[in-house]
Amino acid sequence: MKQGSLKIICLILWAFITVFSAYGQDKAVSWETRVLESFNGDDDAPYTWKTVSSRFISTVRDENGEPVQDSDGNNTKYPLTTYVDAWPASAFGYNRDANSTPLRSLGLHGKFDRRGYNWIDMYPVLAGDDKPFEIPIPGRVSNIDCWVWGANLRYYIEVFLRDYRGVIHTLHLGDIAYPGWRNLRVNVPNHIPQARRTLPSYAGLTFVKFRIWTQPTERVDNFYIYFKQLKVLTDMFENLFDGNDLADPAHVDRLWSN
């Protein structure tokens, strides 16, 4: 009796292994690394970066302690952003060839008047416009990573993604309580939809923004953070079938326009 039960269990296990092995072999993938943003500040970049902050953000003051005002007469607030001649040597090397493309990183200088769960949002806007621009992510993304310079402060960074339904998902990119450059990475969980059941099935995500959080026990009176090369590992494979061109919205628009 025991030997019979053992045989049945072995047959069931063998069936499961066979089914899952066959499924794994049939699912084709084409992994590619795509750079979404170099943070190089090139003149022809399609978008720039803006910031917005929570309460208690500090006012920028001159050497005499007087508030610095913008062209409209309003007090200038932190954070300040600019592109700097700096990069992670682990990724790009220390000595750059004089003929190679110059490298820069996006720097953020922040100050808050009080400790707490303060936050700063950093998001892309179209060049020459203040309207937020969400960066399309090609393919079906597996993970997102970015080089971030930290000053060993107990802060952390989140990534906001939007799916095809308009739902925003928040992912913990990583803590920045370390000195210098480090590559932060987060996997995109399977529960975030990147495909539809109906055609066209492809439904990619968009990058909305970064959010930087400060911990209540950490100092916030003066800090710097630098960003370089936001990229994704994504599956660019698409199944082809008879009539797949009719599932391409651009192709359908051309057909029906005639």
PDB file of C-alpha atoms in Angstrom, residues 22-256:
ATOM      1  CA  ALA A  22       7.483  22.849 -21.111  1.00  0.00           C
ATOM      2  CA  TYR A  23       5.900  26.188 -20.196  1.00  0.00           C
ATOM      3  CA  GLY A  24       9.312  27.681 -19.395  1.00  0.00           C
ATOM      4  CA  GLN A  25      10.720  26.547 -22.726  1.00  0.00           C
ATOM      5  CA  ASP A  26       7.768  27.940 -24.726  1.00  0.00           C
ATOM      6  CA  LYS A  27       7.919  31.414 -23.193  1.00  0.00           C
ATOM      7  CA  ALA A  28      10.360  33.399 -25.314  1.00  0.00           C
ATOM      8  CA  VAL A  29      12.015  36.542 -23.973  1.00  0.00           C
ATOM      9  CA  SER A  30      14.382  39.156 -25.359  1.00  0.00           C
ATOM     10  CA  TRP A  31      16.042  41.036 -22.503  1.00  0.00           C
ATOM     11  CA  GLU A  32      17.472  44.469 -23.235  1.00  0.00           C
ATOM     12  CA  THR A  33      18.883  47.267 -21.095  1.00  0.00           C
ATOM     13  CA  ARG A  34      17.419  50.651 -21.991  1.00  0.00           C
ATOM     14  CA  VAL A  35      18.529  54.024 -20.587  1.00  0.00           C
ATOM     15  CA  LEU A  36      15.497  56.181 -19.756  1.00  0.00           C
ATOM     16  CA  GLU A  37      17.475  59.221 -18.589  1.00  0.00           C
ATOM     17  CA  SER A  38      21.214  59.905 -18.615  1.00  0.00           C
ATOM     18  CA  PHE A  39      20.983  62.971 -16.318  1.00  0.00           C
ATOM     19  CA  ASN A  40      23.627  64.530 -18.538  1.00  0.00           C
ATOM     20  CA  GLY A  41      21.726  67.784 -19.119  1.00  0.00           C
ATOM     21  CA  ASP A  42      22.191  67.719 -22.899  1.00  0.00           C
ATOM     22  CA  ASP A  43      20.794  70.690 -24.808  1.00  0.00           C
ATOM     23  CA  ASP A  44      18.688  68.448 -27.061  1.00  0.00           C
ATOM     24  CA  ALA A  45      17.111  66.499 -24.184  1.00  0.00           C
ATOM     25  CA  PRO A  46      13.317  66.301 -24.650  1.00  0.00           C
ATOM     26  CA  TYR A  47      12.629  67.120 -21.013  1.00  0.00           C
ATOM     27  CA  THR A  48      14.137  68.703 -17.919  1.00  0.00           C
ATOM     28  CA  TRP A  49      13.618  68.039 -14.204  1.00  0.00           C
ATOM     29  CA  LYS A  50      11.542  69.964 -11.673  1.00  0.00           C
ATOM     30  CA  THR A  51      11.078  69.608  -7.923  1.00  0.00           C
ATOM     31  CA  VAL A  52       8.290  70.152  -5.417  1.00  0.00           C
ATOM     32  CA  SER A  53       8.577  69.734  -1.661  1.00  0.00           C
ATOM     33  CA  SER A  54       6.574  69.195   1.500  1.00  0.00           C
ATOM     34  CA  ARG A  55       6.127  71.770   4.291  1.00  0.00           C
ATOM     35  CA  PHE A  56       9.057  73.287   6.174  1.00  0.00           C
ATOM     36  CA  ILE A  57      11.256  73.622   3.100  1.00  0.00           C
ATOM     37  CA  SER A  58      13.848  76.333   3.682  1.00  0.00           C
ATOM     38  CA  THR A  59      14.174  79.679   1.893  1.00  0.00           C
ATOM     39  CA  VAL A  60      17.376  80.384  -0.036  1.00  0.00           C
ATOM     40  CA  ARG A  61      19.296  83.268   1.567  1.00  0.00           C
ATOM     41  CA  ASP A  62      22.280  85.338   0.481  1.00  0.00           C
ATOM     42  CA  GLU A  63      25.501  85.926   2.422  1.00  0.00           C
ATOM     43  CA  ASN A  64      23.743  88.633   4.457  1.00  0.00           C
ATOM     44  CA  GLY A  65      20.913  86.310   5.451  1.00  0.00           C
ATOM     45  CA  GLU A  66      18.374  88.036   3.219  1.00  0.00           C
ATOM     46  CA  PRO A  67      15.903  85.938   1.176  1.00  0.00           C
ATOM     47  CA  VAL A  68      16.858  85.497  -2.466  1.00  0.00           C
ATOM     48  CA  GLN A  69      13.969  86.433  -4.764  1.00  0.00           C
ATOM     49  CA  ASP A  70      13.139  85.227  -8.256  1.00  0.00           C
ATOM     50  CA  SER A  71      12.172  87.380 -11.249  1.00  0.00           C
ATOM     51  CA  ASP A  72       8.566  87.571  -9.996  1.00  0.00           C
ATOM     52  CA  GLY A  73       9.596  88.861  -6.564  1.00  0.00           C
ATOM     53  CA  ASN A  74       8.899  85.575  -4.751  1.00  0.00           C
ATOM     54  CA  ASN A  75      11.312  84.063  -2.262  1.00  0.00           C
ATOM     55  CA  THR A  76      13.358  81.278  -3.796  1.00  0.00           C
ATOM     56  CA  LYS A  77      12.900  77.967  -2.019  1.00  0.00           C
ATOM     57  CA  TYR A  78      15.008  74.841  -1.783  1.00  0.00           C
ATOM     58  CA  PRO A  79      15.725  72.390  -3.244  1.00  0.00           C
ATOM     59  CA  LEU A  80      18.076  73.711  -5.905  1.00  0.00           C
ATOM     60  CA  THR A  81      19.084  71.566  -8.868  1.00  0.00           C
ATOM     61  CA  THR A  82      21.922  71.807 -11.348  1.00  0.00           C
ATOM     62  CA  TYR A  83      24.108  69.602 -13.538  1.00  0.00           C
ATOM     63  CA  VAL A  84      27.613  68.996 -12.212  1.00  0.00           C
ATOM     64  CA  ASP A  85      30.788  67.541 -13.701  1.00  0.00           C
ATOM     65  CA  ALA A  86      30.704  64.330 -11.662  1.00  0.00           C
ATOM     66  CA  TRP A  87      29.821  60.669 -12.250  1.00  0.00           C
ATOM     67  CA  PRO A  88      30.196  57.211 -10.678  1.00  0.00           C
ATOM     68  CA  ALA A  89      33.666  55.922 -11.547  1.00  0.00           C
ATOM     69  CA  SER A  90      32.460  52.347 -10.972  1.00  0.00           C
ATOM     70  CA  ALA A  91      30.274  52.691 -14.061  1.00  0.00           C
ATOM     71  CA  PHE A  92      32.209  55.109 -16.292  1.00  0.00           C
ATOM     72  CA  GLY A  93      35.812  55.021 -15.065  1.00  0.00           C
ATOM     73  CA  TYR A  94      38.004  57.687 -13.489  1.00  0.00           C
ATOM     74  CA  ASN A  95      39.909  59.047 -16.472  1.00  0.00           C
ATOM     75  CA  ARG A  96      37.770  60.174 -19.371  1.00  0.00           C
ATOM     76  CA  ASP A  97      39.205  60.557 -22.868  1.00  0.00           C
ATOM     77  CA  ALA A  98      39.307  64.202 -23.916  1.00  0.00           C
ATOM     78  CA  ASN A  99      37.456  63.265 -27.111  1.00  0.00           C
ATOM     79  CA  SER A 100      34.714  61.298 -25.362  1.00  0.00           C
ATOM     80  CA  THR A 101      31.280  62.677 -24.576  1.00  0.00           C
ATOM     81  CA  PRO A 102      31.414  64.868 -21.431  1.00  0.00           C
ATOM     82  CA  LEU A 103      29.676  63.320 -18.452  1.00  0.00           C
ATOM     83  CA  ARG A 104      27.561  65.143 -15.908  1.00  0.00           C
ATOM     84  CA  SER A 105      25.098  64.249 -13.178  1.00  0.00           C
ATOM     85  CA  LEU A 106      22.003  65.957 -11.817  1.00  0.00           C
ATOM     86  CA  GLY A 107      22.632  67.415  -8.367  1.00  0.00           C
ATOM     87  CA  LEU A 108      19.999  68.282  -5.771  1.00  0.00           C
ATOM     88  CA  HIS A 109      20.704  70.654  -2.862  1.00  0.00           C
ATOM     89  CA  GLY A 110      18.061  70.581  -0.144  1.00  0.00           C
ATOM     90  CA  LYS A 111      17.298  72.173   3.234  1.00  0.00           C
ATOM     91  CA  PHE A 112      14.345  71.870   5.614  1.00  0.00           C
ATOM     92  CA  ASP A 113      13.591  73.991   8.678  1.00  0.00           C
ATOM     93  CA  ARG A 114      12.359  71.015  10.739  1.00  0.00           C
ATOM     94  CA  ARG A 115      13.079  67.333  11.022  1.00  0.00           C
ATOM     95  CA  GLY A 116      10.366  64.830  10.206  1.00  0.00           C
ATOM     96  CA  TYR A 117       9.024  62.805   7.304  1.00  0.00           C
ATOM     97  CA  ASN A 118       9.879  65.538   4.809  1.00  0.00           C
ATOM     98  CA  TRP A 119       9.798  64.727   1.122  1.00  0.00           C
ATOM     99  CA  ILE A 120      10.982  66.086  -2.216  1.00  0.00           C
ATOM    100  CA  ASP A 121       9.484  65.031  -5.549  1.00  0.00           C
ATOM    101  CA  MET A 122      11.705  65.175  -8.633  1.00  0.00           C
ATOM    102  CA  TYR A 123       9.849  64.734 -11.924  1.00  0.00           C
ATOM    103  CA  PRO A 124      10.427  65.346 -15.661  1.00  0.00           C
ATOM    104  CA  VAL A 125       8.753  68.167 -17.577  1.00  0.00           C
ATOM    105  CA  LEU A 126       8.807  68.820 -21.309  1.00  0.00           C
ATOM    106  CA  ALA A 127      11.626  71.108 -22.409  1.00  0.00           C
ATOM    107  CA  GLY A 128      10.451  74.726 -22.419  1.00  0.00           C
ATOM    108  CA  ASP A 129       7.277  73.788 -20.531  1.00  0.00           C
ATOM    109  CA  ASP A 130       6.371  73.239 -16.882  1.00  0.00           C
ATOM    110  CA  LYS A 131       3.853  70.485 -17.632  1.00  0.00           C
ATOM    111  CA  PRO A 132       4.791  67.106 -16.101  1.00  0.00           C
ATOM    112  CA  PHE A 133       5.956  64.547 -18.640  1.00  0.00           C
ATOM    113  CA  GLU A 134       5.839  60.824 -17.882  1.00  0.00           C
ATOM    114  CA  ILE A 135       8.668  58.847 -19.491  1.00  0.00           C
ATOM    115  CA  PRO A 136       7.406  55.815 -21.469  1.00  0.00           C
ATOM    116  CA  ILE A 137       9.122  52.561 -20.491  1.00  0.00           C
ATOM    117  CA  PRO A 138       9.630  50.249 -23.482  1.00  0.00           C
ATOM    118  CA  GLY A 139       8.756  46.555 -23.322  1.00  0.00           C
ATOM    119  CA  ARG A 140       7.713  44.721 -20.182  1.00  0.00           C
ATOM    120  CA  VAL A 141      10.080  45.961 -17.514  1.00  0.00           C
ATOM    121  CA  SER A 142      11.672  43.572 -15.017  1.00  0.00           C
ATOM    122  CA  ASN A 143      13.680  46.011 -12.875  1.00  0.00           C
ATOM    123  CA  ILE A 144      14.667  49.662 -12.610  1.00  0.00           C
ATOM    124  CA  ASP A 145      18.010  50.989 -11.420  1.00  0.00           C
ATOM    125  CA  CYS A 146      19.745  54.326 -10.977  1.00  0.00           C
ATOM    126  CA  TRP A 147      23.132  55.509  -9.755  1.00  0.00           C
ATOM    127  CA  VAL A 148      22.651  57.712  -6.679  1.00  0.00           C
ATOM    128  CA  TRP A 149      25.286  59.550  -4.615  1.00  0.00           C
ATOM    129  CA  GLY A 150      24.491  59.623  -0.904  1.00  0.00           C
ATOM    130  CA  ALA A 151      26.089  61.400   2.057  1.00  0.00           C
ATOM    131  CA  ASN A 152      25.346  58.602   4.564  1.00  0.00           C
ATOM    132  CA  LEU A 153      22.126  60.310   5.651  1.00  0.00           C
ATOM    133  CA  ARG A 154      19.141  58.183   6.688  1.00  0.00           C
ATOM    134  CA  TYR A 155      16.956  59.063   3.695  1.00  0.00           C
ATOM    135  CA  TYR A 156      15.310  56.771   1.151  1.00  0.00           C
ATOM    136  CA  ILE A 157      14.042  57.063  -2.424  1.00  0.00           C
ATOM    137  CA  GLU A 158      10.840  55.808  -4.041  1.00  0.00           C
ATOM    138  CA  VAL A 159       9.959  55.383  -7.717  1.00  0.00           C
ATOM    139  CA  PHE A 160       6.428  56.107  -8.966  1.00  0.00           C
ATOM    140  CA  LEU A 161       5.153  54.184 -12.018  1.00  0.00           C
ATOM    141  CA  ARG A 162       1.804  54.431 -13.814  1.00  0.00           C
ATOM    142  CA  ASP A 163       0.143  51.464 -15.535  1.00  0.00           C
ATOM    143  CA  TYR A 164      -2.177  51.543 -18.563  1.00  0.00           C
ATOM    144  CA  ARG A 165      -5.255  51.873 -16.323  1.00  0.00           C
ATOM    145  CA  GLY A 166      -3.904  55.095 -14.804  1.00  0.00           C
ATOM    146  CA  VAL A 167      -3.064  53.469 -11.454  1.00  0.00           C
ATOM    147  CA  ILE A 168       0.153  54.731  -9.844  1.00  0.00           C
ATOM    148  CA  HIS A 169       2.423  52.195  -8.126  1.00  0.00           C
ATOM    149  CA  THR A 170       5.109  53.147  -5.596  1.00  0.00           C
ATOM    150  CA  LEU A 171       8.326  51.099  -5.390  1.00  0.00           C
ATOM    151  CA  HIS A 172      11.086  51.423  -2.779  1.00  0.00           C
ATOM    152  CA  LEU A 173      14.211  52.099  -4.862  1.00  0.00           C
ATOM    153  CA  GLY A 174      16.494  52.030  -1.826  1.00  0.00           C
ATOM    154  CA  ASP A 175      18.003  53.710   1.225  1.00  0.00           C
ATOM    155  CA  ILE A 176      20.811  56.215   0.662  1.00  0.00           C
ATOM    156  CA  ALA A 177      22.455  55.848   4.092  1.00  0.00           C
ATOM    157  CA  TYR A 178      25.839  55.171   2.493  1.00  0.00           C
ATOM    158  CA  PRO A 179      28.823  57.286   1.376  1.00  0.00           C
ATOM    159  CA  GLY A 180      29.379  58.038  -2.314  1.00  0.00           C
ATOM    160  CA  TRP A 181      27.928  56.427  -5.412  1.00  0.00           C
ATOM    161  CA  ARG A 182      25.866  53.247  -5.398  1.00  0.00           C
ATOM    162  CA  ASN A 183      23.615  51.577  -7.945  1.00  0.00           C
ATOM    163  CA  LEU A 184      20.110  51.268  -6.490  1.00  0.00           C
ATOM    164  CA  ARG A 185      17.782  48.678  -8.032  1.00  0.00           C
ATOM    165  CA  VAL A 186      14.208  47.520  -7.534  1.00  0.00           C
ATOM    166  CA  ASN A 187      12.306  44.684  -9.206  1.00  0.00           C
ATOM    167  CA  VAL A 188       8.919  45.458 -10.719  1.00  0.00           C
ATOM    168  CA  PRO A 189       6.463  43.006  -9.094  1.00  0.00           C
ATOM    169  CA  ASN A 190       4.249  40.759 -11.194  1.00  0.00           C
ATOM    170  CA  HIS A 191       1.036  42.236  -9.803  1.00  0.00           C
ATOM    171  CA  ILE A 192       1.669  45.462 -11.740  1.00  0.00           C
ATOM    172  CA  PRO A 193      -0.051  44.859 -15.099  1.00  0.00           C
ATOM    173  CA  GLN A 194       1.980  45.335 -18.261  1.00  0.00           C
ATOM    174  CA  ALA A 195      -0.344  43.574 -20.705  1.00  0.00           C
ATOM    175  CA  ARG A 196      -4.023  43.303 -21.563  1.00  0.00           C
ATOM    176  CA  ARG A 197      -5.974  40.122 -22.222  1.00  0.00           C
ATOM    177  CA  THR A 198      -7.420  41.646 -25.407  1.00  0.00           C
ATOM    178  CA  LEU A 199      -5.544  43.039 -28.398  1.00  0.00           C
ATOM    179  CA  PRO A 200      -3.429  45.061 -28.504  1.00  0.00           C
ATOM    180  CA  SER A 201      -1.977  43.195 -25.532  1.00  0.00           C
ATOM    181  CA  TYR A 202       1.073  45.424 -24.961  1.00  0.00           C
ATOM    182  CA  ALA A 203       0.444  47.943 -22.184  1.00  0.00           C
ATOM    183  CA  GLY A 204       3.708  49.501 -21.038  1.00  0.00           C
ATOM    184  CA  LEU A 205       4.375  51.485 -17.876  1.00  0.00           C
ATOM    185  CA  THR A 206       5.455  55.108 -17.566  1.00  0.00           C
ATOM    186  CA  PHE A 207       7.937  56.628 -15.103  1.00  0.00           C
ATOM    187  CA  VAL A 208       6.223  59.395 -13.112  1.00  0.00           C
ATOM    188  CA  LYS A 209       8.739  60.666 -10.559  1.00  0.00           C
ATOM    189  CA  PHE A 210      11.248  60.083  -7.775  1.00  0.00           C
ATOM    190  CA  ARG A 211      10.297  60.844  -4.183  1.00  0.00           C
ATOM    191  CA  ILE A 212      13.021  61.416  -1.585  1.00  0.00           C
ATOM    192  CA  TRP A 213      12.020  60.919   2.071  1.00  0.00           C
ATOM    193  CA  THR A 214      13.889  62.077   5.193  1.00  0.00           C
ATOM    194  CA  GLN A 215      13.714  60.170   8.470  1.00  0.00           C
ATOM    195  CA  PRO A 216      12.500  62.078  11.589  1.00  0.00           C
ATOM    196  CA  THR A 217      15.721  61.335  13.486  1.00  0.00           C
ATOM    197  CA  GLU A 218      18.037  62.574  10.731  1.00  0.00           C
ATOM    198  CA  ARG A 219      19.369  66.078  10.180  1.00  0.00           C
ATOM    199  CA  VAL A 220      17.849  67.993   7.272  1.00  0.00           C
ATOM    200  CA  ASP A 221      19.518  71.421   7.524  1.00  0.00           C
ATOM    201  CA  ASN A 222      21.801  70.912   4.507  1.00  0.00           C
ATOM    202  CA  PHE A 223      22.181  67.960   2.142  1.00  0.00           C
ATOM    203  CA  TYR A 224      23.225  67.028  -1.396  1.00  0.00           C
ATOM    204  CA  ILE A 225      22.102  64.104  -3.572  1.00  0.00           C
ATOM    205  CA  TYR A 226      23.281  63.305  -7.114  1.00  0.00           C
ATOM    206  CA  PHE A 227      21.639  61.160  -9.812  1.00  0.00           C
ATOM    207  CA  LYS A 228      23.122  59.430 -12.863  1.00  0.00           C
ATOM    208  CA  GLN A 229      21.668  57.120 -15.537  1.00  0.00           C
ATOM    209  CA  LEU A 230      18.176  55.865 -14.856  1.00  0.00           C
ATOM    210  CA  LYS A 231      17.736  52.619 -16.797  1.00  0.00           C
ATOM    211  CA  VAL A 232      15.600  49.485 -17.013  1.00  0.00           C
ATOM    212  CA  LEU A 233      15.998  45.795 -17.813  1.00  0.00           C
ATOM    213  CA  THR A 234      13.040  45.000 -20.042  1.00  0.00           C
ATOM    214  CA  ASP A 235      11.655  42.194 -22.184  1.00  0.00           C
ATOM    215  CA  MET A 236      11.225  43.479 -25.753  1.00  0.00           C
ATOM    216  CA  PHE A 237       9.901  40.212 -27.213  1.00  0.00           C
ATOM    217  CA  GLU A 238       6.464  40.319 -28.850  1.00  0.00           C
ATOM    218  CA  ASN A 239       4.629  37.241 -30.120  1.00  0.00           C
ATOM    219  CA  LEU A 240       3.873  37.377 -33.843  1.00  0.00           C
ATOM    220  CA  PHE A 241       0.666  35.907 -35.227  1.00  0.00           C
ATOM    221  CA  ASP A 242      -1.295  35.971 -38.454  1.00  0.00           C
ATOM    222  CA  GLY A 243      -2.686  39.505 -38.605  1.00  0.00           C
ATOM    223  CA  ASN A 244      -0.540  40.958 -35.826  1.00  0.00           C
ATOM    224  CA  ASP A 245      -0.311  44.248 -37.747  1.00  0.00           C
ATOM    225  CA  LEU A 246      -4.041  44.755 -37.131  1.00  0.00           C
ATOM    226  CA  ALA A 247      -3.282  44.908 -33.411  1.00  0.00           C
ATOM    227  CA  ASP A 248      -0.968  47.886 -33.947  1.00  0.00           C
ATOM    228  CA  PRO A 249      -2.981  51.061 -33.163  1.00  0.00           C
ATOM    229  CA  ALA A 250      -0.804  53.219 -35.450  1.00  0.00           C
ATOM    230  CA  HIS A 251      -1.317  50.823 -38.379  1.00  0.00           C
ATOM    231  CA  VAL A 252      -5.074  50.645 -37.723  1.00  0.00           C
ATOM    232  CA  ASP A 253      -5.292  54.456 -37.717  1.00  0.00           C
ATOM    233  CA  ARG A 254      -3.563  54.575 -41.098  1.00  0.00           C
ATOM    234  CA  LEU A 255      -5.931  51.970 -42.534  1.00  0.00           C
ATOM    235  CA  TRP A 256      -9.069  53.672 -41.321  1.00  0.00           C
TER     236      TRP A 256
END
